[in-house]
Amino acid sequence: MIIVQLIHNTLSIEGPLVIAEVPRALEEIERRLQAFKGKELDVDLSGVERIDSAGVSLLDEVTVRAAHRSITLRIRHVPKHAREALKIFSSRGRMEPTGPKRDTFFVRLGEGVVNMGRASLDFLYLIADTAYFSIVGLVNKRGLRKGEFVNQSVLIGMNALPIVALISFLIGFILALQSAAQLRQFGAAIYVADLIGIAMTREMGPIMTAIVVSGRSGSAIASEIATMVVTEENDALKSMALHPVRYVLVPKIYAITVTMPLLTTLSVIIGILGAMVISITYLGIGPKPFFEELRTVLYLRDVLTGLAKSFIFAWIIALVGAYYGFRVRGGSEGVGRVTTASVVASIFWVILADSLMGLIFYFGQGVEY
Amino acid sequence: MATEIVKVTNLTAGFTPEQEVLKRVSFTANEGEVTVILGASGCGKTTLLKHLIRLYEPRTGSIRIFDQEITGMDEPEFNTLLRKIGVLFQNGALLNSVSVEENVAIPLEQHTKLSVDLIKRLVHVKLRLVELEHALHLLPSELSGGMRKRAALARAIALDPPLLFCDEPSAGLDPTTTAALDYLMLKLRDELGMTMVIVTHVVPSILRIADKAIFMDKGQVLFSGTLEECRSTGIEKIDRFFAEG
């Protein structure tokens, strides 16, 4: 057991100065340093039985702490067995361990603005490259990955079908249930068809599909590209004179552009069917009056609005996923980080775009709701 | 006089303004020779190699490949030049989502107008050359480290490039597999007349394959010459490298 004593100007340490004893020793020494009023203090190590790297680091740390209190520390009577350890492990006179450099608020703010500017510029470059290669790829298939359009359509579209269908059904079902209870009080139960029809077609269908696809495919795009960057597959493509955007991203853009509107259409239909279940079972309104009411309120422009949104959401999901994938830093940890960030970002941008488009369609077309 | 395939002159590079990773690096690689860039880990070997294929842009200096200056060259022109260069990356860098056969076929599909049948035949030839024809339909994740390197080598030589860059081909391989890969590369040099620039720090490998050695230390070329000259320079760092490697 370690014993620390302060007698006049001498701090004597006795016992094994090893890693298990260091926390208590530091506490004891700190207490004695606080009580010490002098300017010079000798540390007597003659009683130290053993010392390891933690013990040596403790002595270095104590020296620094003493210096902060304007106390000069002198190590005395170092036993023979401890000399070698002091020589190997001591960091005194070398670089003192320091924490990360703390920049001032304004430096950090400035760096943040510059980084944001760079990130925006990178995103614009990615949009430009993607737009260019997507258009060029329609006429010149060279540089595109063969069979990838079908693969990606299956991954993004087909495989998302069950979850999109289930979520849409439940959304339609629950929206109808909630609104039916209110509408019934006014004898306006039939308007459930109007409400769900418009909500699913213009808003809920596109946005719920986009959120599901963001979580499934946006994250998959980000993690696939990030893994390719980390494992040098991206560099390998460049060394084969292949542009990664063209080879990897463009087929995904084609696939998501085709599958998102289809998924959205399916989502709308199934959401309305979910509402119809409530209409039949809870409100006693049969399929015929339900669809007749729906037909009177739903116009082509509603369907087109939903489809227009689905295209925009599709590009947001693919571009945001790819952007995060390409800017990955670090190894597998970085891949996980960008994947999570891409999902959060794409959902945010999808909702923001939805709000903007909602405003544009509302004020731009003078739509009567 | 031997034809210079790669000529690097006073190349300086860094990732941040304060940092200089490569300091006035100059060397040449001659036709049909195996030039090995060697040195301890972190001395800038891989960074130098990545500059040679323009994955990084240098600050100053000149890089001439096949007598064409690649710094500042426009992208389509450089892409044409890249078709004469094969690159073997440290971990193989095979596309993980497709089979070995499809990986090797990528350069052929993208840069030639060969029929599907002919591409298939060529892929088989390359895989036979690296003794991997049995792994045709396997995914990269199903291959061992050595097999992955050989598959990546097959992809790198798919277009019969006259110049091959290799980044640490023996990294992570056992001595027997390393030796097999070295002999394979020598076979490629002899049979296909390839010029090779190989980055490595594995001494037995260097002794087997190097015609010419470029010794790097802290971003600088400490020595450039034949392997025999390199081993007898008397420079302590180089002597220690060979003695302890």
XYZ file of C-alpha atoms in Angstrom:
614
model
C 0.000 0.000 0.000
C 1.259 3.462 -0.867
C 2.054 5.918 1.922
C 2.426 9.643 1.224
C 3.785 11.941 3.915
C 4.641 15.626 3.942
C 7.312 16.526 6.486
C 8.550 20.136 6.269
C 9.715 20.560 2.663
C 9.819 16.889 1.791
C 7.068 14.774 0.306
C 7.987 11.152 0.855
C 6.377 8.350 -1.093
C 6.660 4.802 0.185
C 5.409 1.514 -1.208
C 4.695 0.318 -4.750
C 4.059 3.257 -7.108
C 2.151 1.190 -9.650
C -1.003 1.610 -11.683
C -3.306 0.180 -8.995
C -1.997 2.627 -6.389
C -1.689 5.695 -8.595
C -5.266 7.091 -8.211
C -5.030 7.052 -4.407
C -1.452 8.355 -4.466
C -2.464 11.264 -6.705
C -5.328 12.118 -4.356
C -3.013 12.066 -1.340
C -0.321 14.131 -3.055
C -2.866 16.662 -4.310
C -4.180 17.088 -0.756
C -0.681 17.717 0.538
C 0.166 20.106 -2.284
C -2.885 22.162 -1.381
C -1.691 22.362 2.203
C 1.915 23.186 1.256
C 2.797 26.864 1.606
C 6.454 26.846 0.530
C 8.009 27.421 -2.897
C 10.302 24.406 -3.140
C 9.358 20.835 -2.450
C 11.548 17.709 -2.490
C 9.951 14.418 -3.450
C 11.712 11.560 -1.707
C 11.390 8.309 -3.620
C 13.758 6.241 -1.472
C 10.835 4.261 -0.095
C 9.370 3.363 -3.467
C 9.484 -0.405 -3.848
C 8.343 -0.624 -7.455
C 7.434 1.892 -10.130
C 5.746 1.421 -13.496
C 4.753 3.737 -16.369
C 1.666 4.954 -14.494
C 3.838 5.770 -11.464
C 6.274 7.774 -13.601
C 3.384 9.594 -15.287
C 2.048 10.414 -11.836
C 5.350 12.092 -10.946
C 5.221 14.086 -14.207
C 1.638 15.108 -13.528
C 2.461 16.145 -9.969
C 5.368 18.253 -11.249
C 3.007 20.087 -13.630
C 0.388 20.616 -10.921
C 3.029 21.914 -8.528
C 4.306 24.314 -11.173
C 0.763 25.690 -11.571
C 0.925 26.547 -7.851
C 4.399 28.099 -8.338
C 6.036 25.263 -6.449
C 9.304 23.864 -7.771
C 9.445 20.109 -7.387
C 12.715 18.186 -7.044
C 12.770 14.412 -7.287
C 15.281 13.031 -4.756
C 16.716 9.678 -3.745
C 15.526 7.738 -6.753
C 16.165 4.030 -6.077
C 18.311 2.199 -8.600
C 15.422 0.047 -9.859
C 13.289 3.150 -10.565
C 15.922 5.041 -12.563
C 15.464 3.007 -15.729
C 11.669 3.373 -15.527
C 11.995 7.148 -15.134
C 14.300 7.283 -18.128
C 11.937 5.287 -20.360
C 8.537 6.583 -19.304
C 9.050 10.161 -18.209
C 7.668 12.801 -20.538
C 9.251 15.671 -18.671
C 11.310 17.901 -20.908
C 9.571 16.291 -23.879
C 6.175 17.173 -25.213
C 3.674 17.554 -22.399
C 0.383 15.863 -23.148
C -2.119 18.491 -24.159
C -5.788 18.344 -24.972
C -7.137 19.242 -28.382
C -6.500 22.852 -29.333
C -9.547 24.943 -28.492
C -10.313 27.539 -31.120
C -12.148 30.689 -30.250
C -15.855 31.009 -30.983
C -15.263 33.209 -34.032
C -12.637 30.867 -35.486
C -15.048 27.962 -35.134
C -17.877 30.013 -36.591
C -15.717 31.029 -39.546
C -14.598 27.459 -40.144
C -18.198 26.316 -39.957
C -19.252 28.829 -42.606
C -16.338 27.906 -44.891
C -17.059 24.185 -44.475
C -20.732 24.740 -45.188
C -19.820 26.697 -48.318
C -17.517 23.890 -49.461
C -20.148 21.258 -48.732
C -22.743 23.199 -50.733
C -20.320 23.555 -53.610
C -19.548 19.819 -53.538
C -23.267 19.058 -53.568
C -23.776 21.351 -56.557
C -20.900 19.621 -58.389
C -22.528 16.272 -57.642
C -25.866 17.503 -58.994
C -24.158 18.820 -62.115
C -22.204 15.584 -62.698
C -25.289 13.468 -62.093
C -27.470 15.548 -64.399
C -24.815 15.500 -67.130
C -24.095 11.772 -66.953
C -27.789 10.891 -66.591
C -28.606 12.709 -69.816
C -25.515 11.450 -71.651
C -26.230 7.916 -70.403
C -29.596 7.899 -72.178
C -27.862 7.932 -75.554
C -24.432 6.498 -74.721
C -24.467 3.425 -72.498
C -20.654 3.267 -72.225
C -19.435 3.899 -68.712
C -22.632 2.598 -67.150
C -22.736 -0.615 -65.188
C -24.423 -3.314 -67.246
C -27.657 -4.764 -65.872
C -27.526 -2.360 -62.980
C -30.733 -0.527 -63.862
C -32.758 -3.717 -63.440
C -30.856 -4.674 -60.263
C -31.432 -1.292 -58.713
C -35.079 -1.196 -59.773
C -35.598 -4.475 -57.954
C -33.701 -3.266 -54.886
C -35.290 0.166 -54.675
C -38.727 -0.612 -56.061
C -39.731 -4.255 -55.870
C -38.191 -4.956 -52.475
C -39.790 -1.863 -50.968
C -43.270 -2.873 -52.122
C -44.401 -4.834 -49.045
C -43.347 -2.238 -46.489
C -44.696 0.696 -48.529
C -47.991 -1.163 -48.990
C -48.303 -2.038 -45.318
C -47.471 1.463 -44.070
C -49.797 3.097 -46.597
C -52.650 0.792 -45.652
C -52.183 1.599 -41.975
C -51.910 5.340 -42.637
C -55.102 5.352 -44.706
C -56.820 3.171 -42.129
C -55.872 5.282 -39.126
C -56.492 8.638 -40.839
C -59.945 7.455 -41.808
C -60.643 6.181 -38.312
C -59.597 9.447 -36.673
C -61.507 11.667 -39.099
C -64.572 9.427 -39.245
C -65.196 9.874 -35.549
C -65.311 13.649 -36.027
C -67.158 13.750 -39.341
C -69.859 11.391 -38.121
C -70.874 13.883 -35.452
C -71.844 16.310 -38.217
C -73.473 13.705 -40.398
C -70.666 14.187 -42.904
C -69.188 10.704 -42.754
C -69.126 10.381 -46.544
C -66.473 13.136 -46.644
C -63.971 10.610 -45.325
C -63.521 9.644 -48.971
C -62.736 13.265 -49.909
C -60.364 13.756 -47.037
C -58.389 10.554 -47.447
C -58.452 10.739 -51.241
C -56.882 14.174 -51.364
C -54.556 13.630 -48.411
C -53.179 10.372 -49.758
C -52.841 11.564 -53.341
C -51.279 14.937 -52.711
C -49.405 14.456 -49.439
C -49.355 11.221 -47.527
C -48.723 8.868 -50.453
C -45.663 10.691 -51.814
C -44.218 11.601 -48.433
C -44.692 8.230 -46.721
C -43.180 6.472 -49.732
C -40.279 8.910 -49.699
C -39.641 8.345 -46.002
C -39.684 4.570 -46.385
C -37.432 4.715 -49.456
C -35.083 7.133 -47.627
C -34.708 4.665 -44.797
C -34.290 1.649 -47.058
C -32.660 2.805 -50.265
C -31.166 6.187 -49.329
C -29.183 4.551 -46.564
C -28.231 1.682 -48.873
C -26.949 4.140 -51.501
C -24.924 6.028 -48.887
C -23.425 2.932 -47.322
C -22.643 1.251 -50.648
C -20.845 4.294 -52.021
C -19.098 4.987 -48.706
C -17.856 1.402 -48.557
C -16.596 1.720 -52.106
C -14.689 4.857 -51.157
C -13.223 3.273 -48.029
C -12.152 0.068 -49.782
C -10.577 1.995 -52.703
C -13.146 0.590 -55.167
C -13.849 4.173 -56.116
C -10.172 4.804 -56.851
C -10.065 1.560 -58.802
C -12.923 2.798 -60.995
C -11.095 6.057 -61.611
C -7.925 4.142 -62.482
C -9.968 2.242 -65.091
C -11.044 5.594 -66.565
C -14.578 5.165 -65.212
C -16.381 8.014 -63.513
C -17.859 6.778 -60.205
C -20.921 9.013 -60.588
C -21.625 7.600 -64.009
C -20.812 4.003 -63.169
C -22.369 3.747 -59.718
C -24.866 6.546 -59.204
C -26.526 7.048 -62.586
C -28.119 3.557 -62.722
C -29.550 4.218 -59.260
C -30.930 7.567 -60.447
C -32.627 5.891 -63.402
C -34.031 3.150 -61.177
C -35.336 5.447 -58.461
C -36.823 7.823 -61.060
C -38.867 4.974 -62.499
C -39.779 3.154 -59.300
C -40.661 6.034 -56.985
C -43.733 7.206 -58.938
C -44.877 3.584 -59.189
C -44.427 3.048 -55.464
C -46.205 6.334 -54.768
C -49.155 5.340 -56.960
C -49.362 2.035 -55.160
C -49.136 3.801 -51.807
C -52.051 6.099 -52.730
C -54.242 3.228 -53.897
C -53.555 1.085 -50.855
C -53.991 4.051 -48.479
C -57.408 4.718 -49.988
C -58.262 1.023 -49.649
C -57.288 1.227 -45.977
C -59.709 4.136 -45.567
C -62.380 2.186 -47.376
C -62.121 -0.608 -44.833
C -63.045 1.892 -42.118
C -65.727 3.361 -44.310
C -67.364 -0.046 -44.754
C -66.887 -1.456 -41.265
C -67.245 1.636 -39.092
C -69.276 4.125 -41.092
C -71.422 1.677 -43.053
C -70.586 3.361 -46.358
C -70.144 0.795 -49.127
C -67.452 0.809 -51.825
C -69.742 2.269 -54.493
C -70.721 5.518 -52.718
C -67.165 5.781 -51.396
C -65.623 5.712 -54.873
C -68.365 7.910 -56.363
C -67.596 10.554 -53.739
C -63.885 10.119 -54.385
C -64.409 10.616 -58.113
C -66.157 13.932 -57.568
C -63.301 15.379 -55.550
C -60.162 13.909 -57.074
C -58.814 15.589 -60.211
C -55.983 14.739 -62.532
C -53.979 17.671 -61.179
C -54.045 16.038 -57.714
C -52.545 12.873 -59.141
C -49.973 14.866 -61.118
C -49.035 16.889 -58.026
C -48.342 13.670 -56.113
C -46.333 12.240 -58.988
C -44.315 15.445 -59.430
C -43.437 15.292 -55.764
C -42.393 11.669 -56.037
C -39.875 12.521 -58.781
C -38.349 15.338 -56.741
C -38.220 13.152 -53.618
C -36.570 10.363 -55.603
C -33.750 12.626 -56.753
C -33.323 14.098 -53.282
C -32.999 10.620 -51.743
C -30.482 9.386 -54.327
C -28.407 12.579 -54.404
C -28.276 13.047 -50.647
C -27.332 9.368 -50.156
C -24.616 9.617 -52.801
C -23.326 12.924 -51.455
C -22.839 11.494 -47.976
C -21.362 8.306 -49.417
C -18.734 10.115 -51.469
C -17.657 12.380 -48.609
C -16.996 9.558 -46.123
C -13.845 9.858 -44.015
C -12.325 7.113 -41.898
C -13.037 3.402 -42.041
C -16.078 1.367 -41.176
C -17.010 3.837 -38.435
C -17.203 6.559 -41.080
C -19.503 4.396 -43.215
C -21.933 4.022 -40.310
C -21.781 7.717 -39.568
C -22.538 8.882 -43.120
C -25.285 6.297 -43.503
C -27.125 7.603 -40.454
C -26.486 11.210 -41.456
C -27.767 10.578 -44.981
C -31.095 9.195 -43.736
C -31.645 12.128 -41.393
C -30.644 14.609 -44.099
C -32.742 13.071 -46.846
C -35.866 12.949 -44.657
C -35.275 16.575 -43.708
C -34.835 17.655 -47.335
C -37.846 15.609 -48.446
C -40.068 17.336 -45.872
C -38.622 20.743 -46.719
C -39.148 20.128 -50.435
C -42.680 18.928 -49.730
C -43.469 22.118 -47.846
C -42.027 24.280 -50.623
C -43.875 22.381 -53.306
C -47.056 22.542 -51.254
C -46.730 26.335 -51.201
C -45.872 26.511 -54.895
C -48.810 24.322 -55.904
C -51.169 26.156 -53.584
C -50.313 29.689 -54.577
C -49.007 28.980 -58.077
C -52.032 27.109 -59.324
C -54.697 28.612 -57.135
C -55.750 25.147 -56.132
C -59.020 24.973 -54.327
C -58.905 22.542 -51.492
C 19.492 3.974 -73.757
C 16.344 2.523 -72.196
C 13.055 4.265 -72.920
C 11.687 6.139 -69.951
C 8.048 5.152 -69.460
C 7.503 7.108 -66.250
C 9.443 10.250 -65.467
C 8.722 12.204 -62.298
C 10.541 15.478 -61.762
C 10.588 17.597 -58.606
C 7.173 16.455 -57.477
C 5.946 18.253 -54.378
C 2.626 17.461 -52.751
C 0.696 17.822 -49.528
C -2.822 17.591 -48.214
C -2.760 20.777 -46.148
C -0.836 24.020 -46.764
C 1.471 23.357 -43.783
C 2.182 19.752 -44.635
C 4.517 18.476 -47.360
C 4.068 14.771 -47.957
C 6.273 14.595 -51.037
C 9.342 16.814 -51.311
C 10.900 17.344 -54.739
C 10.591 13.688 -55.695
C 12.295 12.703 -58.944
C 12.750 9.278 -60.525
C 12.307 7.377 -63.754
C 10.965 3.928 -64.599
C 12.316 2.320 -67.744
C 10.574 0.127 -70.258
C 10.380 -3.558 -69.367
C 11.848 -3.037 -65.907
C 10.403 -3.558 -62.465
C 10.925 -0.352 -60.520
C 10.287 -0.746 -56.832
C 9.475 2.214 -54.616
C 10.513 1.176 -51.138
C 10.809 2.657 -47.715
C 9.309 2.491 -44.274
C 5.577 2.861 -43.657
C 4.375 6.452 -43.920
C 7.277 7.648 -46.084
C 4.952 8.660 -48.945
C 5.180 5.652 -51.284
C 1.436 5.136 -51.752
C 0.840 8.891 -51.974
C 3.411 9.039 -54.759
C 1.746 6.175 -56.603
C -1.672 7.827 -56.295
C -0.201 10.967 -57.855
C 0.925 8.892 -60.813
C -2.696 8.000 -61.576
C -3.935 11.460 -60.675
C -6.007 10.460 -57.679
C -4.212 13.362 -56.045
C -3.075 16.604 -57.650
C 0.521 17.655 -56.990
C 1.498 21.129 -55.867
C 4.424 21.462 -58.212
C 6.527 19.258 -60.422
C 6.092 17.173 -63.509
C 4.832 13.632 -64.145
C 5.402 12.261 -67.625
C 3.954 8.888 -68.569
C 4.545 7.513 -72.076
C 6.165 10.874 -72.784
C 2.986 12.791 -71.994
C 2.703 15.306 -69.192
C -0.245 14.204 -67.050
C -0.402 17.149 -64.657
C -2.919 19.552 -66.129
C -3.923 17.092 -68.847
C -7.658 17.266 -69.598
C -9.813 14.401 -68.378
C -10.757 12.682 -71.664
C -7.107 12.662 -72.727
C -6.014 11.261 -69.377
C -8.743 8.626 -69.535
C -7.332 7.508 -72.887
C -3.889 7.282 -71.322
C -5.288 5.314 -68.356
C -6.276 2.528 -70.736
C -2.553 1.835 -71.152
C -2.093 1.601 -67.393
C -3.150 -1.172 -65.044
C -3.413 -0.512 -61.327
C -3.342 -3.057 -58.535
C -4.552 -1.505 -55.295
C -3.377 -2.456 -51.827
C -6.487 -4.435 -50.913
C -7.366 -5.421 -54.437
C -10.279 -2.956 -54.561
C -12.483 -5.445 -56.400
C -16.118 -4.407 -56.684
C -17.689 -6.419 -53.897
C -21.139 -6.640 -55.411
C -20.095 -8.527 -58.540
C -18.300 -11.808 -59.219
C -14.622 -12.207 -60.048
C -15.517 -12.777 -63.695
C -17.539 -9.555 -63.857
C -14.794 -7.626 -62.108
C -12.208 -8.670 -64.661
C -14.646 -7.965 -67.478
C -15.240 -4.332 -66.448
C -12.328 -2.728 -68.349
C -13.042 -4.893 -71.395
C -16.744 -4.014 -71.431
C -16.140 -0.346 -70.884
C -13.163 0.334 -73.121
C -13.470 -2.105 -76.016
C -16.087 -3.033 -78.560
C -15.471 -6.746 -78.160
C -18.404 -9.135 -78.254
C -19.672 -10.692 -75.045
C -18.248 -14.082 -76.050
C -14.827 -12.655 -76.729
C -14.848 -10.745 -73.462
C -15.729 -13.957 -71.632
C -12.868 -15.744 -73.379
C -10.405 -12.966 -72.513
C -11.525 -12.952 -68.889
C -10.853 -16.701 -68.745
C -7.400 -16.187 -70.237
C -6.496 -13.557 -67.648
C -7.847 -15.609 -64.794
C -5.909 -18.631 -66.023
C -2.787 -16.502 -66.116
C -3.229 -15.694 -62.429
C -4.311 -19.300 -61.726
C -7.781 -18.353 -60.668
C -9.989 -19.821 -63.358
C -11.766 -21.971 -60.755
C -12.914 -18.846 -58.858
C -14.724 -17.346 -61.824
C -18.163 -17.124 -60.251
C -17.144 -16.358 -56.703
C -17.744 -13.004 -55.089
C -14.688 -11.098 -53.788
C -15.862 -11.697 -50.212
C -15.539 -15.435 -50.825
C -11.859 -15.179 -51.782
C -8.777 -15.397 -49.583
C -6.407 -12.404 -49.399
C -4.014 -13.904 -51.956
C -6.806 -14.868 -54.330
C -8.276 -11.375 -54.092
C -4.917 -9.871 -55.035
C -4.590 -12.241 -57.984
C -8.124 -11.463 -59.147
C -7.349 -7.756 -58.906
C -4.161 -8.369 -60.874
C -6.193 -10.128 -63.558
C -8.446 -7.065 -63.759
C -5.442 -4.743 -63.854
C -3.981 -6.603 -66.859
C -7.329 -7.143 -68.600
C -6.499 -4.649 -71.343
C -2.861 -5.844 -71.636
C -1.530 -2.512 -70.410
C 2.138 -1.870 -71.116
C 2.464 -0.233 -67.695
C 1.393 -1.671 -64.350
C 1.288 0.148 -61.016
C 1.048 -1.982 -57.888
C 0.464 -0.697 -54.384
C 1.799 -3.068 -51.722
C 0.931 -6.266 -53.617
C 2.184 -8.446 -50.767
C 0.492 -6.549 -47.930
C -1.282 -8.952 -45.600
C -0.054 -12.066 -47.405
C 1.986 -14.924 -45.969
C 5.560 -15.458 -47.311
C 4.576 -18.347 -49.597
C 1.682 -16.443 -51.188
C 3.883 -13.353 -51.465
C 6.526 -15.355 -53.320
C 3.915 -16.859 -55.637
C 2.555 -13.382 -56.428
C 6.077 -12.079 -57.068
C 6.857 -14.870 -59.525
C 3.527 -14.228 -61.201
C 4.445 -10.584 -61.702
C 7.841 -11.513 -63.088
C 6.099 -13.907 -65.457
C 3.836 -11.086 -66.614
C 6.801 -8.811 -67.150
C 8.645 -11.453 -69.142
C 5.692 -12.731 -71.156
C 3.835 -9.469 -71.736
C 6.843 -7.123 -71.617
C 5.182 -4.931 -69.002
C 6.856 -2.058 -67.250
C 6.040 -2.189 -63.559
C 6.176 0.347 -60.780
C 5.650 -1.431 -57.497
C 5.302 0.105 -54.060
C 6.358 -2.241 -51.282
C 8.298 -2.481 -48.063
C 8.641 -6.266 -48.021
C 12.353 -6.938 -48.402
C 12.246 -10.548 -49.681
C 9.768 -9.388 -52.293
C 11.998 -6.467 -53.275
C 14.992 -8.781 -53.620
C 13.024 -11.086 -55.894
C 11.450 -8.630 -58.275
C 13.276 -5.288 -58.339
C 15.420 -4.219 -61.260
C 15.525 -0.684 -60.006
C 14.966 0.688 -56.507
C 13.731 4.082 -55.393
C 14.244 4.413 -51.642
C 11.995 6.967 -49.990
C 12.299 8.517 -46.573
C 10.023 11.191 -45.105
C 8.646 12.152 -48.492
C 12.021 12.411 -50.198
C 13.949 10.119 -52.499
C 16.969 9.017 -50.529
C 18.349 6.823 -53.276
C 17.538 5.888 -56.840
C 19.406 3.247 -58.818
C 19.721 -0.473 -59.399
C 18.894 -2.870 -56.602
C 22.564 -3.833 -56.221
C 23.578 -0.182 -55.931
C 20.801 0.413 -53.440
C 22.043 -2.374 -51.199
C 25.599 -1.075 -51.213
C 25.077 2.662 -50.730
C 26.374 2.665 -47.178
C 23.465 4.926 -46.182
C 22.554 3.793 -42.670
C 18.788 3.994 -43.121
C 18.887 1.873 -46.256
C 21.272 -0.659 -44.737
C 19.048 -0.963 -41.682
C 15.952 -1.334 -43.888
C 17.466 -4.287 -45.739
C 19.038 -5.810 -42.632
C 15.918 -5.650 -40.506
C 13.365 -6.271 -43.242
